[in-house]
GROMACS .gro file of C-alpha atoms in nm:
model
  392
    1MET     CA    1   4.278  12.998  -1.413
    2ALA     CA    2   4.216  12.624  -1.367
    3SER     CA    3   4.136  12.438  -1.688
    4ILE     CA    4   4.045  12.089  -1.806
    5HIS     CA    5   4.238  11.896  -2.072
    6LYS     CA    6   4.247  11.558  -2.242
    7ARG     CA    7   4.572  11.363  -2.259
    8LYS     CA    8   4.720  11.277  -2.598
    9ASN     CA    9   4.780  10.918  -2.489
   10LYS     CA   10   4.451  10.753  -2.584
   11THR     CA   11   4.534  10.431  -2.392
   12SER     CA   12   4.573  10.604  -2.057
   13LYS     CA   13   4.340  10.488  -1.779
   14LEU     CA   14   4.321  10.851  -1.660
   15PRO     CA   15   4.266  11.039  -1.987
   16PHE     CA   16   4.145  11.369  -1.838
   17PHE     CA   17   4.337  11.613  -1.620
   18VAL     CA   18   4.284  11.950  -1.459
   19SER     CA   19   4.562  12.203  -1.447
   20PHE     CA   20   4.531  12.429  -1.143
   21LYS     CA   21   4.738  12.659  -0.921
   22ASP     CA   22   4.772  12.528  -0.567
   23PRO     CA   23   4.678  12.813  -0.327
   24LEU     CA   24   4.918  12.684  -0.061
   25THR     CA   25   5.235  12.624  -0.263
   26LYS     CA   26   5.152  12.889  -0.528
   27LYS     CA   27   5.271  12.636  -0.787
   28TRP     CA   28   5.086  12.487  -1.082
   29ASP     CA   29   4.981  12.125  -1.045
   30LYS     CA   30   4.775  11.861  -1.226
   31ALA     CA   31   4.509  11.614  -1.114
   32TYR     CA   32   4.413  11.315  -1.333
   33PHE     CA   33   4.069  11.149  -1.365
   34GLU     CA   34   3.898  10.851  -1.528
   35THR     CA   35   3.606  11.049  -1.670
   36GLU     CA   36   3.543  11.401  -1.792
   37ASP     CA   37   3.258  11.437  -1.540
   38LYS     CA   38   3.490  11.377  -1.243
   39ALA     CA   39   3.741  11.618  -1.390
   40ALA     CA   40   3.465  11.879  -1.433
   41VAL     CA   41   3.368  11.851  -1.064
   42PHE     CA   42   3.729  11.902  -0.959
   43LEU     CA   43   3.761  12.194  -1.201
   44GLN     CA   44   3.458  12.370  -1.057
   45LYS     CA   45   3.592  12.321  -0.706
   46HIS     CA   46   3.922  12.490  -0.792
   47LYS     CA   47   3.756  12.771  -0.982
   48THR     CA   48   3.562  12.846  -0.664
   49ILE     CA   49   3.883  12.829  -0.462
   50GLU     CA   50   4.055  13.068  -0.704
   51MET     CA   51   3.768  13.315  -0.674
   52CYS     CA   52   3.779  13.304  -0.294
   53VAL     CA   53   4.157  13.354  -0.290
   54LYS     CA   54   4.126  13.646  -0.533
   55ASN     CA   55   3.866  13.812  -0.306
   56ASN     CA   56   4.064  13.741   0.015
   57ASP     CA   57   3.784  13.512   0.134
   58PRO     CA   58   3.934  13.264   0.387
   59SER     CA   59   3.653  13.016   0.324
   60TRP     CA   60   3.863  12.869   0.041
   61LYS     CA   61   4.042  12.664   0.307
   62LEU     CA   62   3.721  12.479   0.397
   63LEU     CA   63   3.684  12.368   0.037
   64TYR     CA   64   4.055  12.302  -0.019
   65PHE     CA   65   4.099  12.077   0.283
   66LYS     CA   66   3.768  11.894   0.249
   67THR     CA   67   3.844  11.532   0.165
   68GLU     CA   68   3.697  11.390  -0.152
   69LYS     CA   69   3.607  11.062   0.021
   70ALA     CA   70   3.431  11.082   0.356
   71ALA     CA   71   3.619  10.912   0.638
   72THR     CA   72   3.443  10.618   0.800
   73VAL     CA   73   3.417  10.511   1.163
   74GLY     CA   74   3.668  10.236   1.088
   75ASP     CA   75   3.913  10.479   0.924
   76VAL     CA   76   3.931  10.688   1.241
   77PHE     CA   77   3.945  10.391   1.480
   78THR     CA   78   4.224  10.225   1.278
   79ALA     CA   79   4.427  10.546   1.256
   80PHE     CA   80   4.384  10.610   1.631
   81SER     CA   81   4.479  10.250   1.719
   82GLU     CA   82   4.791  10.253   1.503
   83ASN     CA   83   4.918  10.604   1.582
   84GLU     CA   84   4.788  10.727   1.918
   85LEU     CA   85   4.727  10.419   2.132
   86PRO     CA   86   5.093  10.303   2.118
   87ASN     CA   87   5.186  10.630   2.291
   88LYS     CA   88   4.979  10.544   2.599
   89ALA     CA   89   5.191  10.434   2.894
   90SER     CA   90   4.918  10.242   3.074
   91GLU     CA   91   4.797   9.907   2.946
   92LEU     CA   92   4.473   9.981   3.129
   93THR     CA   93   4.423  10.298   2.923
   94ILE     CA   94   4.490  10.111   2.599
   95THR     CA   95   4.239   9.840   2.691
   96LYS     CA   96   3.982  10.102   2.784
   97TYR     CA   97   4.003  10.275   2.444
   98GLU     CA   98   3.988   9.940   2.265
   99GLN     CA   99   3.669   9.855   2.454
  100VAL     CA  100   3.525  10.198   2.379
  101MET     CA  101   3.579  10.150   2.004
  102GLN     CA  102   3.439   9.796   2.017
  103SER     CA  103   3.124   9.935   2.180
  104VAL     CA  104   3.054  10.108   1.846
  105THR     CA  105   3.172   9.867   1.576
  106GLY     CA  106   3.128   9.542   1.769
  107LYS     CA  107   3.366   9.267   1.878
  108ILE     CA  108   3.452   8.916   1.761
  109ASP     CA  109   3.298   8.639   1.967
  110PRO     CA  110   3.591   8.407   2.061
  111VAL     CA  111   3.372   8.095   2.029
  112THR     CA  112   3.175   8.158   1.710
  113GLY     CA  113   3.419   8.396   1.543
  114GLN     CA  114   3.123   8.618   1.452
  115LEU     CA  115   3.110   8.996   1.488
  116GLU     CA  116   2.861   9.084   1.761
  117ASP     CA  117   2.703   9.392   1.923
  118VAL     CA  118   2.752   9.618   1.620
  119ILE     CA  119   2.586   9.958   1.665
  120PHE     CA  120   2.749  10.143   1.374
  121ALA     CA  121   2.936   9.939   1.112
  122ALA     CA  122   3.303  10.022   1.057
  123ASP     CA  123   3.231  10.135   0.700
  124THR     CA  124   2.973  10.396   0.812
  125PRO     CA  125   3.071  10.738   0.668
  126LEU     CA  126   3.111  10.981   0.956
  127ASP     CA  127   2.938  11.265   0.773
  128THR     CA  128   2.618  11.056   0.763
  129LEU     CA  129   2.626  10.920   1.118
  130ARG     CA  130   2.439  11.201   1.294
  131GLY     CA  131   2.158  11.177   1.039
  132LEU     CA  132   2.107  10.801   1.066
  133THR     CA  133   1.770  10.685   1.199
  134ARG     CA  134   1.672  10.346   1.337
  135GLU     CA  135   1.368  10.190   1.497
  136MET     CA  136   1.483  10.076   1.842
  137GLY     CA  137   1.167   9.926   1.990
  138VAL     CA  138   1.126  10.233   2.212
  139GLY     CA  139   1.069  10.473   1.926
  140ARG     CA  140   1.270  10.587   1.627
  141LYS     CA  141   1.611  10.715   1.733
  142MET     CA  142   1.861  10.928   1.544
  143GLY     CA  143   2.242  10.966   1.547
  144TRP     CA  144   2.409  10.908   1.883
  145GLU     CA  145   2.070  10.846   2.044
  146ILE     CA  146   2.088  10.510   1.862
  147TYR     CA  147   2.415  10.433   2.043
  148LYS     CA  148   2.284  10.548   2.382
  149THR     CA  149   1.963  10.346   2.346
  150GLN     CA  150   2.145  10.030   2.236
  151ARG     CA  151   2.396  10.058   2.522
  152SER     CA  152   2.109  10.102   2.768
  153MET     CA  153   1.958   9.781   2.631
  154GLN     CA  154   2.295   9.615   2.703
  155ASN     CA  155   2.243   9.709   3.072
  156CYS     CA  156   2.495   9.996   3.071
  157THR     CA  157   2.429  10.280   3.314
  158ARG     CA  158   2.384  10.635   3.191
  159ARG     CA  159   2.701  10.746   3.368
  160GLY     CA  160   2.887  10.459   3.201
  161ILE     CA  161   2.748  10.560   2.861
  162ASN     CA  162   2.859  10.918   2.924
  163SER     CA  163   3.208  10.794   3.006
  164TYR     CA  164   3.227  10.603   2.676
  165LEU     CA  165   3.090  10.902   2.481
  166ARG     CA  166   3.358  11.121   2.639
  167ASP     CA  167   3.631  10.881   2.528
  168LEU     CA  168   3.479  10.849   2.180
  169ARG     CA  169   3.477  11.228   2.152
  170THR     CA  170   3.848  11.226   2.242
  171ILE     CA  171   3.914  10.983   1.956
  172PHE     CA  172   3.718  11.184   1.700
  173MET     CA  173   3.869  11.515   1.812
  174TRP     CA  174   4.212  11.357   1.761
  175ALA     CA  175   4.104  11.275   1.404
  176LYS     CA  176   4.021  11.643   1.343
  177SER     CA  177   4.389  11.736   1.360
  178ASN     CA  178   4.559  11.419   1.242
  179GLY     CA  179   4.569  11.232   0.911
  180GLY     CA  180   4.384  11.327   0.597
  181ALA     CA  181   4.508  11.406   0.247
  182HIS     CA  182   4.684  11.724   0.360
  183GLY     CA  183   4.769  11.622   0.716
  184ARG     CA  184   4.506  11.859   0.855
  185GLY     CA  185   4.272  11.590   0.981
  186LEU     CA  186   4.067  11.292   0.869
  187ILE     CA  187   3.753  11.493   0.941
  188ASP     CA  188   3.670  11.865   0.961
  189PHE     CA  189   3.367  11.855   1.192
  190GLU     CA  190   3.270  11.734   1.541
  191VAL     CA  191   3.135  11.381   1.523
  192ILE     CA  192   3.031  11.391   1.889
  193THR     CA  193   2.942  11.710   2.075
  194THR     CA  194   2.911  11.761   2.449
  195ASN     CA  195   2.533  11.785   2.402
  196ASP     CA  196   2.522  11.421   2.293
  197SER     CA  197   2.585  11.306   2.651
  198TYR     CA  198   2.318  11.277   2.918
  199ASN     CA  199   2.299  11.605   3.111
  200ASP     CA  200   2.275  11.628   3.491
  201SER     CA  201   1.895  11.635   3.489
  202GLN     CA  202   1.891  11.307   3.293
  203LEU     CA  203   2.130  11.126   3.528
  204PRO     CA  204   2.037  10.946   3.849
  205GLU     CA  205   2.133  11.125   4.166
  206HIS     CA  206   2.492  11.052   4.259
  207LYS     CA  207   2.553  10.955   4.620
  208CYS     CA  208   2.899  10.898   4.758
  209LYS     CA  209   2.951  10.721   5.089
  210GLU     CA  210   2.932  10.964   5.380
  211TRP     CA  211   3.095  10.820   5.688
  212THR     CA  212   2.908  10.842   6.019
  213ASN     CA  213   3.081  10.881   6.355
  214ALA     CA  214   2.956  10.536   6.456
  215GLU     CA  215   3.107  10.379   6.145
  216ILE     CA  216   3.440  10.554   6.198
  217ASN     CA  217   3.450  10.444   6.561
  218ASN     CA  218   3.378  10.085   6.457
  219LEU     CA  219   3.639  10.103   6.182
  220LEU     CA  220   3.915  10.222   6.413
  221THR     CA  221   3.841  10.049   6.743
  222ASN     CA  222   3.667   9.717   6.676
  223PRO     CA  223   3.866   9.457   6.875
  224GLN     CA  224   3.760   9.175   6.641
  225LEU     CA  225   3.959   9.319   6.352
  226PRO     CA  226   4.310   9.165   6.319
  227GLU     CA  227   4.595   9.407   6.378
  228TYR     CA  228   4.729   9.380   6.020
  229LEU     CA  229   4.391   9.471   5.870
  230GLN     CA  230   4.365   9.766   6.111
  231GLU     CA  231   4.704   9.885   5.991
  232ILE     CA  232   4.602   9.859   5.624
  233ILE     CA  233   4.296  10.070   5.702
  234LEU     CA  234   4.505  10.334   5.879
  235VAL     CA  235   4.757  10.353   5.595
  236TYR     CA  236   4.485  10.410   5.338
  237VAL     CA  237   4.291  10.659   5.550
  238TYR     CA  238   4.595  10.865   5.650
  239THR     CA  239   4.748  10.872   5.301
  240GLY     CA  240   4.421  10.919   5.113
  241ALA     CA  241   4.579  10.720   4.830
  242ARG     CA  242   4.392  10.537   4.556
  243ALA     CA  243   4.378  10.162   4.604
  244THR     CA  244   4.642  10.068   4.344
  245GLU     CA  245   4.888  10.348   4.430
  246LEU     CA  246   5.024  10.167   4.738
  247LEU     CA  247   5.039   9.811   4.604
  248ARG     CA  248   5.348   9.608   4.512
  249TYR     CA  249   5.190   9.455   4.202
  250ASN     CA  250   5.011   9.645   3.925
  251TYR     CA  251   5.030   9.439   3.607
  252LEU     CA  252   4.845   9.700   3.400
  253ASN     CA  253   5.097   9.973   3.484
  254ARG     CA  254   5.422   9.854   3.641
  255LYS     CA  255   5.539  10.213   3.688
  256LYS     CA  256   5.278  10.258   3.960
  257GLU     CA  257   5.407   9.974   4.178
  258LEU     CA  258   5.522  10.084   4.524
  259HIS     CA  259   5.857   9.961   4.658
  260TRP     CA  260   6.058  10.045   4.968
  261HIS     CA  261   6.282  10.285   4.778
  262HIS     CA  262   5.973  10.502   4.726
  263VAL     CA  263   5.947  10.552   5.105
  264ASP     CA  264   6.163  10.821   5.268
  265PHE     CA  265   6.167  10.753   5.642
  266THR     CA  266   6.389  11.056   5.710
  267GLU     CA  267   6.154  11.311   5.555
  268ASN     CA  268   5.832  11.114   5.618
  269ARG     CA  269   5.746  11.101   5.248
  270ILE     CA  270   5.602  10.849   5.002
  271THR     CA  271   5.660  10.891   4.629
  272THR     CA  272   5.386  10.761   4.398
  273LEU     CA  273   5.275  10.793   4.037
  274THR     CA  274   4.919  10.917   4.072
  275LYS     CA  275   4.630  10.887   3.829
  276GLY     CA  276   4.665  11.092   3.511
  277LYS     CA  277   5.019  11.205   3.591
  278LYS     CA  278   5.334  11.137   3.389
  279SER     CA  279   5.579  11.212   3.669
  280VAL     CA  280   5.598  11.086   4.026
  281LYS     CA  281   5.494  11.299   4.322
  282SER     CA  282   5.636  11.296   4.675
  283GLU     CA  283   5.384  11.356   4.954
  284ARG     CA  284   5.446  11.429   5.322
  285GLN     CA  285   5.287  11.166   5.548
  286HIS     CA  286   5.164  11.149   5.906
  287PRO     CA  287   5.406  10.988   6.158
  288ARG     CA  288   5.150  10.716   6.229
  289VAL     CA  289   5.171  10.598   5.868
  290MET     CA  290   5.550  10.598   5.878
  291SER     CA  291   5.560  10.399   6.203
  292ILE     CA  292   5.338  10.129   6.047
  293LEU     CA  293   5.559  10.115   5.737
  294ALA     CA  294   5.873  10.096   5.953
  295LYS     CA  295   5.718   9.805   6.143
  296TRP     CA  296   5.637   9.621   5.819
  297LYS     CA  297   5.985   9.674   5.683
  298ALA     CA  298   6.141   9.544   6.005
  299GLN     CA  299   5.922   9.234   5.971
  300GLY     CA  300   6.082   9.166   5.633
  301PHE     CA  301   5.800   9.264   5.398
  302GLU     CA  302   5.930   9.280   5.037
  303ALA     CA  303   5.726   9.600   4.986
  304PRO     CA  304   5.490   9.816   5.196
  305LEU     CA  305   5.188   9.621   5.069
  306PRO     CA  306   5.334   9.309   4.901
  307PHE     CA  307   5.030   9.209   4.696
  308GLY     CA  308   4.802   9.322   4.413
  309TYR     CA  309   4.451   9.462   4.382
  310LYS     CA  310   4.278   9.123   4.391
  311LYS     CA  311   4.428   9.047   4.732
  312LEU     CA  312   4.340   9.396   4.857
  313ARG     CA  313   3.977   9.339   4.763
  314GLN     CA  314   3.980   9.012   4.957
  315TYR     CA  315   4.116   9.195   5.263
  316VAL     CA  316   3.848   9.466   5.234
  317ALA     CA  317   3.578   9.198   5.202
  318THR     CA  318   3.707   9.042   5.525
  319MET     CA  319   3.701   9.382   5.695
  320ASN     CA  320   3.338   9.433   5.591
  321GLU     CA  321   3.239   9.090   5.717
  322ILE     CA  322   3.403   9.140   6.057
  323LEU     CA  323   3.282   9.499   6.102
  324ASN     CA  324   2.935   9.432   5.955
  325MET     CA  325   2.980   9.728   5.723
  326GLU     CA  326   2.986   9.807   5.352
  327PHE     CA  327   3.278  10.009   5.218
  328THR     CA  328   3.550   9.990   4.953
  329ALA     CA  329   3.917  10.081   4.956
  330HIS     CA  330   3.818  10.399   4.772
  331ASP     CA  331   3.579  10.487   5.055
  332LEU     CA  332   3.883  10.504   5.286
  333ARG     CA  333   4.016  10.776   5.055
  334ARG     CA  334   3.680  10.952   5.091
  335LEU     CA  335   3.711  10.931   5.467
  336LYS     CA  336   4.029  11.139   5.472
  337SER     CA  337   3.869  11.400   5.249
  338GLN     CA  338   3.555  11.416   5.463
  339MET     CA  339   3.752  11.445   5.788
  340SER     CA  340   3.956  11.730   5.640
  341GLU     CA  341   3.644  11.919   5.531
  342ALA     CA  342   3.466  11.869   5.862
  343GLU     CA  343   3.765  11.972   6.073
  344LEU     CA  344   3.894  12.262   5.861
  345ASN     CA  345   3.557  12.372   5.719
  346HIS     CA  346   3.684  12.431   5.366
  347ILE     CA  347   3.649  12.220   5.054
  348ALA     CA  348   3.996  12.328   4.936
  349TYR     CA  349   4.152  12.135   5.228
  350ALA     CA  350   3.936  11.833   5.145
  351ALA     CA  351   4.072  11.841   4.789
  352ALA     CA  352   4.432  11.894   4.899
  353ALA     CA  353   4.401  11.602   5.141
  354ILE     CA  354   4.366  11.357   4.853
  355GLY     CA  355   4.580  11.543   4.601
  356ASP     CA  356   4.294  11.664   4.381
  357THR     CA  357   4.270  12.010   4.225
  358SER     CA  358   3.898  12.010   4.140
  359THR     CA  359   3.701  12.127   4.443
  360GLY     CA  360   3.373  12.079   4.253
  361MET     CA  361   3.451  11.715   4.184
  362VAL     CA  362   3.565  11.657   4.545
  363SER     CA  363   3.252  11.819   4.684
  364LYS     CA  364   3.033  11.595   4.467
  365HIS     CA  365   3.218  11.263   4.484
  366TYR     CA  366   3.426  11.270   4.803
  367ALA     CA  367   3.337  11.525   5.069
  368PRO     CA  368   2.991  11.687   5.057
  369GLN     CA  369   2.953  11.984   5.287
  370SER     CA  370   2.952  11.857   5.646
  371ASP     CA  371   2.722  11.953   5.930
  372ALA     CA  372   3.027  12.093   6.110
  373THR     CA  373   3.093  12.337   5.826
  374MET     CA  374   2.725  12.434   5.805
  375ASP     CA  375   2.716  12.487   6.183
  376LYS     CA  376   3.017  12.718   6.154
  377ILE     CA  377   2.844  12.916   5.878
  378ASN     CA  378   2.516  12.939   6.070
  379ASN     CA  379   2.693  13.048   6.388
  380ALA     CA  380   2.890  13.310   6.199
  381VAL     CA  381   2.570  13.451   6.048
  382SER     CA  382   2.403  13.451   6.389
  383ASP     CA  383   2.700  13.631   6.550
  384ARG     CA  384   2.699  13.893   6.276
  385LEU     CA  385   2.325  13.955   6.308
  386ASN     CA  386   2.352  13.986   6.688
  387ARG     CA  387   2.636  14.238   6.664
  388ILE     CA  388   2.440  14.452   6.422
  389ALA     CA  389   2.130  14.434   6.643
  390GLU     CA  390   2.332  14.543   6.948
  391MET     CA  391   2.447  14.857   6.764
  392ASN     CA  392   2.101  15.003   6.816
   0.00000   0.00000   0.00000
């Protein structure tokens, strides 16, 4: 049974101690305290633990692993920055998480040296955060509604706020299983839940670019467009690649840079490191793409597309000006997905066309159901109804 004692050394700064049996190691241990009151609190805690262990009540673990000092926002952010961020391969990912954390605790203004845009101070205990209230000028807000309201006032979109909340949740969930006095986590509860984000009914309607036949015809046949820009368009449409996956220069992630040794002219394949993947992937390509690449290589290009994203954006801006259209490099990726869905009448092909496994995401953000697919469905229903009617 745990018990409290006073040390014989009267000059000790920690004169009181509690002798207790550790339920994990099964060994007797001691904890020292400045005052008898603090020792008494610890004693009561371990008496409760002993009772739970004796009665085979697993709830003793909740009490045993609960930290004596509540972790703060800054504790978690510092631990994540020092232990998890260095493992990220992409500089872009590291910068993103740093910006996400700064959106909560603020950032130093490079001119004034002052901390600005603080929503929750770094020393805010996490177990109090959800209960915080604050008058925001649009009513009194509580918990993460304070963060969402403040970010909205900073002209952030609701989808952007959701993205930051998702990344913040990742950070805090990491803290649930890392750090802490016993290595079982800095916190033992969810700081952010999925319900804290804006739900679909609270978000503006999402509209992705849906290419019309007239736009496609203009894109592919306009005689005013220089041949090199036409070829860039074809390469992006036929590959369905993301903008940065085909570029020679990617300073935020050098592993994603495309060189000639990534192009297999014998097997008609291009090897790229795609978004969210740790290993490269080789994809079969259309002969038209390979003929363009072969032409560029024969012309002495140092790489298939020997420039970076900034230059690509300039090229796309020129394309829009000449064609009198509005599209991005990513919309060319959408075009391949939409053509696949319209021709093959199945969202799975639209997803496979751009190397994505989520048909729901592709249907929403890349290739909404086409008229061609709906016509095929309607005709199939009509044919079935007519056959049944003819049976009588």
